[in-house]
Amino acid sequence: MAAELRLGGAALVLALLFSISSHFSLLNASSSPQDIQIVNAERRIDLTSHIIKVFLTLKIENTGTSPVSEVLLAFPPTEVDHVALVKAAVTAGKKKKKTYHPLDVKPSEQSNAPNGAKFFSISLLKPLGKGEMATLEVLYELTHSLEPFPLEISQSESQLVYFRDSALLLSPYYIKQQTTFIRTPTTKVESFTKLESTNRVGTELKYGPYSDRAPYSFSPIIVHFENNNPFAVVEELVREVEISHWGSLQITENYKLVHAGARHKGVFSRVEYQSRPAQSGVSSFKRILARLPPRVHSVYYRDNIGNISSSRLRTDYQKSELEIEPRYPLFGGWKATFVIGYVLPLQDFLFESSDGRRYLNFTFGCPLIDTVVDKLTIKVVLPEGSKDPSVVTPFPVEQQLETKYTYLDVVGRTVVVLEKKNVVPEHNSPFQVYYNFKPIFMLAEPLMLVVAFFLFFVASTAYMHIDLSLSK
């Protein structure tokens, strides 16, 4: 009995030692912010549009003892809700021989984040060993981050906006040296925060270089500048893509467009607007350019009133451009609702995979250039009889299935619905919808028409030959 107790105690001790050693090995394999330092950080903020583009170059070094497989990007809680996308790549080579390898980026939860900071995790292609360095190129875009001030302007005034950020890069890592460049649309800058090592030349503001900054360092700045570029925002866009195996792709796009800049105050004078275009309504816009696929035809542009004739279509073998004009110029706070429709050849977008499934290869996003879409819904209407639909997208989207009934449908058509919020032009990437379809279903509607005409002919013939009179 005593021997069994000794053996049991020895086994318990061995199990405890194994658990402790496994715990420490996992700790050594995982990386912490103290394992990485940023040797140099260069941030370039482009404010020339209402979509803010930030280009970030990070030279990182592993100062720890264990390999590092991911790098964290930190955002203030007030900014993370405006982040439309984050892209990252690691560079290899120098100058003309430099190559870029895309990296996976996804949101990350960190329990010890100070002041509610939010994070994105960049997964490296291979772990970064002790003492090794790597250069990362990061692009992220912000929407609805420019604040008009004053909030209301007249027809003859320019639009001024506020931009708020930090002269120092918010990061969980120690930064040896960093510099921030801010580019404005024009040289008209009302004011900006002046710190040490601040310089302004033309349309560029420079903060830095700053050396030896601790993790989560923050130095708020405000830039008040002129920005008369169109603040075109599509509050809601519904794109319906209807597939017909008889040779066409029917596209219908419903837009709710708004000018999201400083609200217009006072009376609108069309005479002044047309006679003094350089001084009157400089922040408004009256034309919008939509880039459509090549070989487009049967294009229409209309609103609730009817067809709008003020549009021009230019096509070539690479692309098609549709320039549209709303019925009135759009000032701050003004809205316009309209529909664009067109037809595309099916053979340019529908293909067959190696396993026999058919798939649609189409472009996600909004055809209007330089616009933000608050809510985008894409509905792909599959032919009747399609089964087992699946979707491949380059970024996460919400998915659901619906059923739509059109003429001569019996069981209805499957509709794949994709939804995404805060969409920018960088989201204009191809996506695929796969489905199974038996060609016999293409004969369903013609057979229904043949049977209907045959029954009508039989009924007419019977009616002509039947005597329904009561007298003989």
Coordinates of C-alpha atoms in Angstrom, one line a residue, residues 62-300:
N62 CA 13.4 41.6 -32.5
T63 CA 15.3 42.5 -29.3
G64 CA 14.0 39.5 -27.4
T65 CA 15.2 35.9 -27.2
S66 CA 12.3 34.1 -28.8
P67 CA 11.0 34.4 -32.4
V68 CA 8.3 36.9 -33.2
S69 CA 5.5 36.0 -35.6
E70 CA 3.2 39.0 -35.4
V71 CA 3.3 42.8 -35.1
L72 CA 0.6 44.9 -33.5
L73 CA -0.8 48.2 -34.8
A74 CA -2.5 50.4 -32.3
F75 CA -5.4 52.9 -32.9
P76 CA -7.0 55.3 -30.5
P77 CA -10.6 54.3 -29.6
T78 CA -12.0 57.4 -31.3
E79 CA -10.2 56.5 -34.5
V80 CA -10.7 52.8 -34.9
D81 CA -14.4 53.1 -35.8
H82 CA -13.4 55.2 -38.8
V83 CA -10.9 52.7 -40.1
A84 CA -12.1 51.4 -43.4
L85 CA -9.3 49.0 -44.2
V86 CA -5.7 48.0 -43.2
K87 CA -3.2 46.5 -45.6
A88 CA 0.3 45.4 -44.9
A89 CA 3.3 44.0 -46.8
V90 CA 6.9 43.1 -46.0
T91 CA 9.6 44.4 -48.3
A92 CA 12.6 42.5 -49.7
G93 CA 15.5 43.9 -51.7
K94 CA 16.5 47.5 -52.3
K95 CA 15.4 50.3 -54.6
K96 CA 14.6 48.9 -58.1
K97 CA 14.8 45.3 -57.0
K98 CA 12.5 45.9 -54.0
T99 CA 9.5 43.4 -53.8
Y100 CA 6.4 43.5 -51.7
H101 CA 4.8 40.4 -50.1
P102 CA 1.3 40.9 -48.7
L103 CA 0.6 40.0 -45.1
D104 CA -2.5 38.9 -43.3
V105 CA -4.1 41.7 -41.1
K106 CA -6.9 41.1 -38.7
P107 CA -8.4 42.8 -35.5
S108 CA -6.8 41.7 -32.3
E109 CA -8.0 41.8 -28.7
Q110 CA -5.4 42.9 -26.1
S111 CA -6.5 42.8 -22.4
N112 CA -3.8 45.2 -21.2
A113 CA -4.4 48.0 -23.7
P114 CA -4.3 51.4 -22.0
N115 CA -7.0 54.1 -22.5
G116 CA -9.1 51.7 -24.6
A117 CA -6.7 51.4 -27.5
K118 CA -7.6 49.0 -30.3
F119 CA -5.3 46.7 -32.2
F120 CA -4.8 45.1 -35.5
S121 CA -2.4 42.1 -35.8
I122 CA 0.0 41.7 -38.8
S123 CA 1.1 38.1 -39.3
L124 CA 4.7 37.8 -40.6
L125 CA 5.5 35.4 -43.4
K126 CA 8.1 33.7 -41.2
P127 CA 9.0 34.3 -37.5
L128 CA 11.5 37.1 -36.9
G129 CA 14.5 35.6 -35.0
K130 CA 16.6 37.2 -32.3
G131 CA 18.4 40.3 -33.6
E132 CA 16.7 40.1 -37.0
M133 CA 15.1 43.1 -38.7
A134 CA 12.2 43.6 -41.2
T135 CA 10.6 46.5 -43.0
L136 CA 6.8 46.7 -43.1
E137 CA 4.7 48.9 -45.4
V138 CA 1.3 49.6 -44.0
L139 CA -1.7 51.4 -45.6
Y140 CA -4.8 52.3 -43.7
E141 CA -7.7 54.5 -44.7
L142 CA -10.0 56.6 -42.5
T143 CA -13.5 57.9 -43.4
H144 CA -15.7 60.6 -41.8
S145 CA -12.6 61.8 -39.9
L146 CA -12.5 65.4 -41.2
E147 CA -14.7 67.8 -39.2
P148 CA -16.1 70.8 -41.1
F149 CA -15.6 74.1 -39.2
P150 CA -17.5 76.2 -39.6
L151 CA -20.4 73.7 -39.7
E152 CA -22.3 75.9 -42.2
I153 CA -21.1 78.0 -45.1
S154 CA -22.7 80.1 -47.8
Q155 CA -22.5 79.6 -51.5
S156 CA -19.5 81.9 -51.9
E157 CA -17.4 80.5 -49.0
S158 CA -14.7 77.9 -49.1
Q159 CA -14.9 74.8 -46.9
L160 CA -12.5 74.5 -43.9
V161 CA -12.1 71.3 -41.9
Y162 CA -10.4 70.1 -38.8
F163 CA -8.0 67.1 -38.7
R164 CA -7.1 65.6 -35.3
D165 CA -4.3 63.1 -34.7
S166 CA -1.0 62.7 -32.8
A167 CA 2.4 63.9 -33.8
L168 CA 3.7 60.6 -32.3
L169 CA 2.8 57.2 -33.6
L170 CA 0.6 55.3 -31.1
S171 CA 2.4 52.0 -30.7
P172 CA 2.8 49.3 -28.0
Y173 CA 6.6 49.3 -28.9
Y174 CA 9.5 51.5 -28.1
I175 CA 10.3 53.7 -31.0
K176 CA 13.9 54.9 -31.6
Q177 CA 13.1 57.4 -34.3
Q178 CA 9.9 58.6 -36.0
T179 CA 8.7 61.3 -38.4
T180 CA 5.2 62.3 -39.5
F181 CA 4.4 64.1 -42.7
I182 CA 0.9 65.7 -43.3
R183 CA -0.1 66.7 -46.8
T184 CA -2.9 69.2 -47.3
P185 CA -4.9 69.9 -50.6
T186 CA -3.7 73.6 -50.8
T187 CA -1.4 75.9 -49.1
K188 CA -4.3 77.6 -47.2
V189 CA -3.8 76.3 -43.7
E190 CA -5.7 78.4 -41.0
S191 CA -3.8 77.0 -38.1
F192 CA -1.9 73.9 -36.9
T193 CA -0.4 72.7 -33.6
K194 CA 3.2 73.7 -33.2
L195 CA 5.5 71.4 -31.3
E196 CA 9.2 71.0 -31.2
S197 CA 10.7 70.0 -34.6
T198 CA 7.7 71.3 -36.5
N199 CA 8.2 72.5 -40.0
R200 CA 5.8 73.6 -42.9
V201 CA 6.8 73.9 -46.5
G202 CA 4.1 74.5 -49.1
T203 CA 1.3 71.9 -48.7
E204 CA 3.4 69.7 -46.3
L205 CA 3.6 69.7 -42.5
K206 CA 6.4 67.8 -40.9
Y207 CA 6.5 66.7 -37.2
G208 CA 9.9 65.2 -36.2
P209 CA 12.1 63.5 -36.2
Y210 CA 11.5 62.4 -32.6
S211 CA 13.8 60.0 -30.8
D212 CA 13.5 57.5 -28.1
R213 CA 9.8 57.5 -27.4
A214 CA 8.2 55.1 -24.9
P215 CA 5.3 52.7 -25.8
Y216 CA 1.9 54.4 -26.1
S217 CA 3.4 57.9 -26.4
F218 CA 0.8 60.4 -27.6
S219 CA 1.0 64.1 -28.6
P220 CA -2.3 65.5 -29.9
I221 CA -2.3 67.9 -32.8
I222 CA -5.0 69.7 -34.8
V223 CA -4.7 71.0 -38.3
H224 CA -7.4 73.5 -39.6
F225 CA -7.2 73.8 -43.4
E226 CA -9.1 74.3 -46.6
N227 CA -10.5 71.3 -48.4
N228 CA -12.9 71.9 -51.3
N229 CA -12.8 68.5 -52.7
P230 CA -16.2 66.7 -53.1
F231 CA -17.3 65.0 -49.9
A232 CA -19.3 62.5 -51.8
V233 CA -20.8 59.8 -49.5
V234 CA -23.3 57.1 -50.6
E235 CA -25.4 56.5 -47.5
E236 CA -26.8 53.3 -49.0
L237 CA -26.0 51.4 -52.2
V238 CA -27.9 48.3 -53.4
R239 CA -26.3 46.5 -56.4
E240 CA -28.3 43.7 -58.0
V241 CA -26.5 41.4 -60.3
E242 CA -28.9 39.1 -62.2
I243 CA -27.4 36.1 -64.0
S244 CA -29.1 34.9 -67.2
H245 CA -27.6 31.8 -68.8
W246 CA -29.1 33.0 -72.1
G247 CA -26.1 35.4 -72.4
S248 CA -26.4 38.5 -70.3
L249 CA -25.7 40.0 -66.9
Q250 CA -28.2 42.6 -65.8
I251 CA -26.9 45.2 -63.3
T252 CA -29.1 47.5 -61.3
E253 CA -27.6 50.0 -58.8
N254 CA -29.7 52.1 -56.4
Y255 CA -27.9 55.1 -54.9
K256 CA -28.6 57.4 -52.0
L257 CA -26.0 60.1 -52.4
V258 CA -25.2 63.0 -50.0
H259 CA -22.7 65.8 -49.8
A260 CA -21.2 65.2 -46.3
G261 CA -19.3 68.5 -46.0
A262 CA -20.2 71.7 -44.4
R263 CA -23.9 72.4 -44.7
H264 CA -25.1 75.0 -47.1
K265 CA -26.8 78.1 -45.6
G266 CA -28.7 80.9 -47.2
V267 CA -30.3 81.0 -50.6
F268 CA -28.9 79.2 -53.7
S269 CA -28.4 81.4 -56.7
R270 CA -28.1 79.4 -59.9
V271 CA -27.2 82.6 -61.9
E272 CA -24.2 83.2 -59.6
Y273 CA -23.3 79.5 -59.6
Q274 CA -23.1 79.4 -63.4
S275 CA -21.6 82.9 -64.0
R276 CA -18.8 82.6 -61.3
P277 CA -17.8 79.0 -61.2
A278 CA -14.4 79.7 -59.7
Q279 CA -15.8 81.6 -56.7
S280 CA -19.3 80.3 -56.2
G281 CA -19.9 76.8 -54.8
V282 CA -16.3 75.7 -54.9
S283 CA -17.0 72.9 -52.4
S284 CA -20.1 71.6 -54.3
F285 CA -20.1 69.1 -57.1
K286 CA -22.3 68.6 -60.1
R287 CA -20.6 65.7 -61.9
I288 CA -19.8 62.2 -60.8
L289 CA -17.7 59.7 -62.7
A290 CA -18.6 56.0 -62.6
R291 CA -16.1 53.4 -63.9
L292 CA -17.9 50.5 -65.4
P293 CA -16.6 47.2 -67.0
P294 CA -15.7 47.2 -70.7
R295 CA -18.3 46.1 -73.3
V296 CA -21.1 47.6 -71.4
H297 CA -24.4 48.4 -73.2
S298 CA -28.0 49.3 -72.6
V299 CA -27.0 51.9 -70.0
Y300 CA -29.7 54.0 -68.3

